[in-house]
């Protein structure tokens, strides 16, 4: 378990999810970006990222681009919600970047803003995680700002 703290909010990422990020790192020069959605639970000021979906054949990706298929993602969200006694919810998105210390592109930020505005969210924020070759970028978007 890895924990990130910002103000009173603690974001915990399970080992299973960390392993998925590690596995899809773009170590090879030909590796495309990978990504998926983040699923987890919230208890008071703690956010638990328990699951991350892995790329499927409906996603679009290249070396510097990844777009998660929304229909496939919705199936996973529904499945996890009903199989957790309605406790596990959609928390955000993750993808990889072929750079050591990742920073979100303009497209990445627009994607999160779009998701935030489009979706009827259970919680008033979305998480964006980018796995670089060395470090992880993590931010929380609340409809106005990205808190990194
Ligand atoms: Zn990106």
mmCIF file with all atom_site columns, N, CA and C in Angstrom, residues 84-109:
data_model
loop_
_atom_site.group_PDB
_atom_site.id
_atom_site.type_symbol
_atom_site.label_atom_id
_atom_site.label_alt_id
_atom_site.label_comp_id
_atom_site.label_asym_id
_atom_site.label_entity_id
_atom_site.label_seq_id
_atom_site.pdbx_PDB_ins_code
_atom_site.Cartn_x
_atom_site.Cartn_y
_atom_site.Cartn_z
_atom_site.occupancy
_atom_site.B_iso_or_equiv
_atom_site.pdbx_formal_charge
_atom_site.auth_seq_id
_atom_site.auth_comp_id
_atom_site.auth_asym_id
_atom_site.auth_atom_id
_atom_site.pdbx_PDB_model_num
ATOM 1  N N  . UNK A 1 84  ? -19.658 -5.207 -4.858  1.00 0.00 ? 84  UNK A N  1
ATOM 2  C CA . UNK A 1 84  ? -19.021 -4.727 -3.629  1.00 0.00 ? 84  UNK A CA 1
ATOM 3  C C  . UNK A 1 84  ? -20.093 -4.223 -2.667  1.00 0.00 ? 84  UNK A C  1
ATOM 4  N N  . UNK A 1 85  ? -21.328 -4.627 -2.900  1.00 0.00 ? 85  UNK A N  1
ATOM 5  C CA . UNK A 1 85  ? -22.420 -4.119 -2.067  1.00 0.00 ? 85  UNK A CA 1
ATOM 6  C C  . UNK A 1 85  ? -22.579 -2.620 -2.239  1.00 0.00 ? 85  UNK A C  1
ATOM 7  N N  . UNK A 1 86  ? -22.357 -2.140 -3.482  1.00 0.00 ? 86  UNK A N  1
ATOM 8  C CA . UNK A 1 86  ? -22.470 -0.724 -3.851  1.00 0.00 ? 86  UNK A CA 1
ATOM 9  C C  . UNK A 1 86  ? -21.477 0.165  -3.097  1.00 0.00 ? 86  UNK A C  1
ATOM 10 N N  . UNK A 1 87  ? -20.341 -0.380 -2.735  1.00 0.00 ? 87  UNK A N  1
ATOM 11 C CA . UNK A 1 87  ? -19.336 0.428  -2.031  1.00 0.00 ? 87  UNK A CA 1
ATOM 12 C C  . UNK A 1 87  ? -18.231 0.916  -2.973  1.00 0.00 ? 87  UNK A C  1
ATOM 13 N N  . UNK A 1 88  ? -17.871 0.098  -3.972  1.00 0.00 ? 88  UNK A N  1
ATOM 14 C CA . UNK A 1 88  ? -16.770 0.487  -4.868  1.00 0.00 ? 88  UNK A CA 1
ATOM 15 C C  . UNK A 1 88  ? -17.293 1.348  -6.008  1.00 0.00 ? 88  UNK A C  1
ATOM 16 N N  . UNK A 1 89  ? -16.634 2.488  -6.214  1.00 0.00 ? 89  UNK A N  1
ATOM 17 C CA . UNK A 1 89  ? -17.093 3.435  -7.227  1.00 0.00 ? 89  UNK A CA 1
ATOM 18 C C  . UNK A 1 89  ? -15.947 3.859  -8.148  1.00 0.00 ? 89  UNK A C  1
ATOM 19 N N  . UNK A 1 90  ? -16.333 4.508  -9.233  1.00 0.00 ? 90  UNK A N  1
ATOM 20 C CA . UNK A 1 90  ? -15.362 5.083  -10.177 1.00 0.00 ? 90  UNK A CA 1
ATOM 21 C C  . UNK A 1 90  ? -14.677 6.277  -9.523  1.00 0.00 ? 90  UNK A C  1
ATOM 22 N N  . UNK A 1 91  ? -13.344 6.272  -9.503  1.00 0.00 ? 91  UNK A N  1
ATOM 23 C CA . UNK A 1 91  ? -12.606 7.363  -8.841  1.00 0.00 ? 91  UNK A CA 1
ATOM 24 C C  . UNK A 1 91  ? -11.792 8.212  -9.800  1.00 0.00 ? 91  UNK A C  1
ATOM 25 N N  . UNK A 1 92  ? -11.500 7.671  -10.991 1.00 0.00 ? 92  UNK A N  1
ATOM 26 C CA . UNK A 1 92  ? -10.696 8.460  -11.923 1.00 0.00 ? 92  UNK A CA 1
ATOM 27 C C  . UNK A 1 92  ? -10.024 7.606  -12.975 1.00 0.00 ? 92  UNK A C  1
ATOM 28 N N  . UNK A 1 93  ? -8.933  8.139  -13.509 1.00 0.00 ? 93  UNK A N  1
ATOM 29 C CA . UNK A 1 93  ? -8.270  7.523  -14.666 1.00 0.00 ? 93  UNK A CA 1
ATOM 30 C C  . UNK A 1 93  ? -6.764  7.396  -14.424 1.00 0.00 ? 93  UNK A C  1
ATOM 31 N N  . UNK A 1 94  ? -6.174  6.402  -15.047 1.00 0.00 ? 94  UNK A N  1
ATOM 32 C CA . UNK A 1 94  ? -4.709  6.286  -15.004 1.00 0.00 ? 94  UNK A CA 1
ATOM 33 C C  . UNK A 1 94  ? -4.201  5.976  -16.402 1.00 0.00 ? 94  UNK A C  1
ATOM 34 N N  . UNK A 1 95  ? -2.986  6.394  -16.689 1.00 0.00 ? 95  UNK A N  1
ATOM 35 C CA . UNK A 1 95  ? -2.290  5.952  -17.905 1.00 0.00 ? 95  UNK A CA 1
ATOM 36 C C  . UNK A 1 95  ? -0.794  6.155  -17.740 1.00 0.00 ? 95  UNK A C  1
ATOM 37 N N  . UNK A 1 96  ? -0.046  5.649  -18.682 1.00 0.00 ? 96  UNK A N  1
ATOM 38 C CA . UNK A 1 96  ? 1.422   5.729  -18.597 1.00 0.00 ? 96  UNK A CA 1
ATOM 39 C C  . UNK A 1 96  ? 1.937   6.828  -19.514 1.00 0.00 ? 96  UNK A C  1
ATOM 40 N N  . UNK A 1 97  ? 3.129   7.297  -19.217 1.00 0.00 ? 97  UNK A N  1
ATOM 41 C CA . UNK A 1 97  ? 3.854   8.220  -20.084 1.00 0.00 ? 97  UNK A CA 1
ATOM 42 C C  . UNK A 1 97  ? 5.280   7.694  -20.248 1.00 0.00 ? 97  UNK A C  1
ATOM 43 N N  . UNK A 1 98  ? 5.864   7.864  -21.450 1.00 0.00 ? 98  UNK A N  1
ATOM 44 C CA . UNK A 1 98  ? 7.253   7.437  -21.637 1.00 0.00 ? 98  UNK A CA 1
ATOM 45 C C  . UNK A 1 98  ? 8.250   8.512  -21.209 1.00 0.00 ? 98  UNK A C  1
ATOM 46 N N  . UNK A 1 99  ? 8.095   9.045  -20.005 1.00 0.00 ? 99  UNK A N  1
ATOM 47 C CA . UNK A 1 99  ? 9.036   10.048 -19.480 1.00 0.00 ? 99  UNK A CA 1
ATOM 48 C C  . UNK A 1 99  ? 9.298   9.703  -18.017 1.00 0.00 ? 99  UNK A C  1
ATOM 49 N N  . UNK A 1 100 ? 10.467  10.092 -17.524 1.00 0.00 ? 100 UNK A N  1
ATOM 50 C CA . UNK A 1 100 ? 10.842  9.708  -16.162 1.00 0.00 ? 100 UNK A CA 1
ATOM 51 C C  . UNK A 1 100 ? 9.908   10.309 -15.126 1.00 0.00 ? 100 UNK A C  1
ATOM 52 N N  . UNK A 1 101 ? 9.769   11.625 -15.193 1.00 0.00 ? 101 UNK A N  1
ATOM 53 C CA . UNK A 1 101 ? 8.905   12.322 -14.244 1.00 0.00 ? 101 UNK A CA 1
ATOM 54 C C  . UNK A 1 101 ? 7.706   12.848 -15.035 1.00 0.00 ? 101 UNK A C  1
ATOM 55 N N  . UNK A 1 102 ? 6.578   12.154 -14.944 1.00 0.00 ? 102 UNK A N  1
ATOM 56 C CA . UNK A 1 102 ? 5.450   12.473 -15.820 1.00 0.00 ? 102 UNK A CA 1
ATOM 57 C C  . UNK A 1 102 ? 4.704   13.749 -15.430 1.00 0.00 ? 102 UNK A C  1
ATOM 58 N N  . UNK A 1 103 ? 4.249   14.485 -16.435 1.00 0.00 ? 103 UNK A N  1
ATOM 59 C CA . UNK A 1 103 ? 3.354   15.623 -16.208 1.00 0.00 ? 103 UNK A CA 1
ATOM 60 C C  . UNK A 1 103 ? 2.183   15.478 -17.181 1.00 0.00 ? 103 UNK A C  1
ATOM 61 N N  . UNK A 1 104 ? 0.998   15.909 -16.765 1.00 0.00 ? 104 UNK A N  1
ATOM 62 C CA . UNK A 1 104 ? -0.169  15.735 -17.631 1.00 0.00 ? 104 UNK A CA 1
ATOM 63 C C  . UNK A 1 104 ? -0.111  16.677 -18.844 1.00 0.00 ? 104 UNK A C  1
ATOM 64 N N  . UNK A 1 105 ? -0.559  16.175 -19.975 1.00 0.00 ? 105 UNK A N  1
ATOM 65 C CA . UNK A 1 105 ? -0.630  17.009 -21.179 1.00 0.00 ? 105 UNK A CA 1
ATOM 66 C C  . UNK A 1 105 ? -1.929  17.806 -21.127 1.00 0.00 ? 105 UNK A C  1
ATOM 67 N N  . UNK A 1 106 ? -2.070  18.768 -22.041 1.00 0.00 ? 106 UNK A N  1
ATOM 68 C CA . UNK A 1 106 ? -3.316  19.514 -22.143 1.00 0.00 ? 106 UNK A CA 1
ATOM 69 C C  . UNK A 1 106 ? -4.485  18.582 -22.411 1.00 0.00 ? 106 UNK A C  1
ATOM 70 N N  . UNK A 1 107 ? -4.248  17.571 -23.236 1.00 0.00 ? 107 UNK A N  1
ATOM 71 C CA . UNK A 1 107 ? -5.292  16.588 -23.554 1.00 0.00 ? 107 UNK A CA 1
ATOM 72 C C  . UNK A 1 107 ? -5.706  15.820 -22.293 1.00 0.00 ? 107 UNK A C  1
ATOM 73 N N  . UNK A 1 108 ? -4.711  15.451 -21.476 1.00 0.00 ? 108 UNK A N  1
ATOM 74 C CA . UNK A 1 108 ? -5.011  14.717 -20.232 1.00 0.00 ? 108 UNK A CA 1
ATOM 75 C C  . UNK A 1 108 ? -5.931  15.536 -19.332 1.00 0.00 ? 108 UNK A C  1
ATOM 76 N N  . UNK A 1 109 ? -5.604  16.825 -19.197 1.00 0.00 ? 109 UNK A N  1
ATOM 77 C CA . UNK A 1 109 ? -6.405  17.674 -18.307 1.00 0.00 ? 109 UNK A CA 1
ATOM 78 C C  . UNK A 1 109 ? -7.811  17.887 -18.869 1.00 0.00 ? 109 UNK A C  1
#
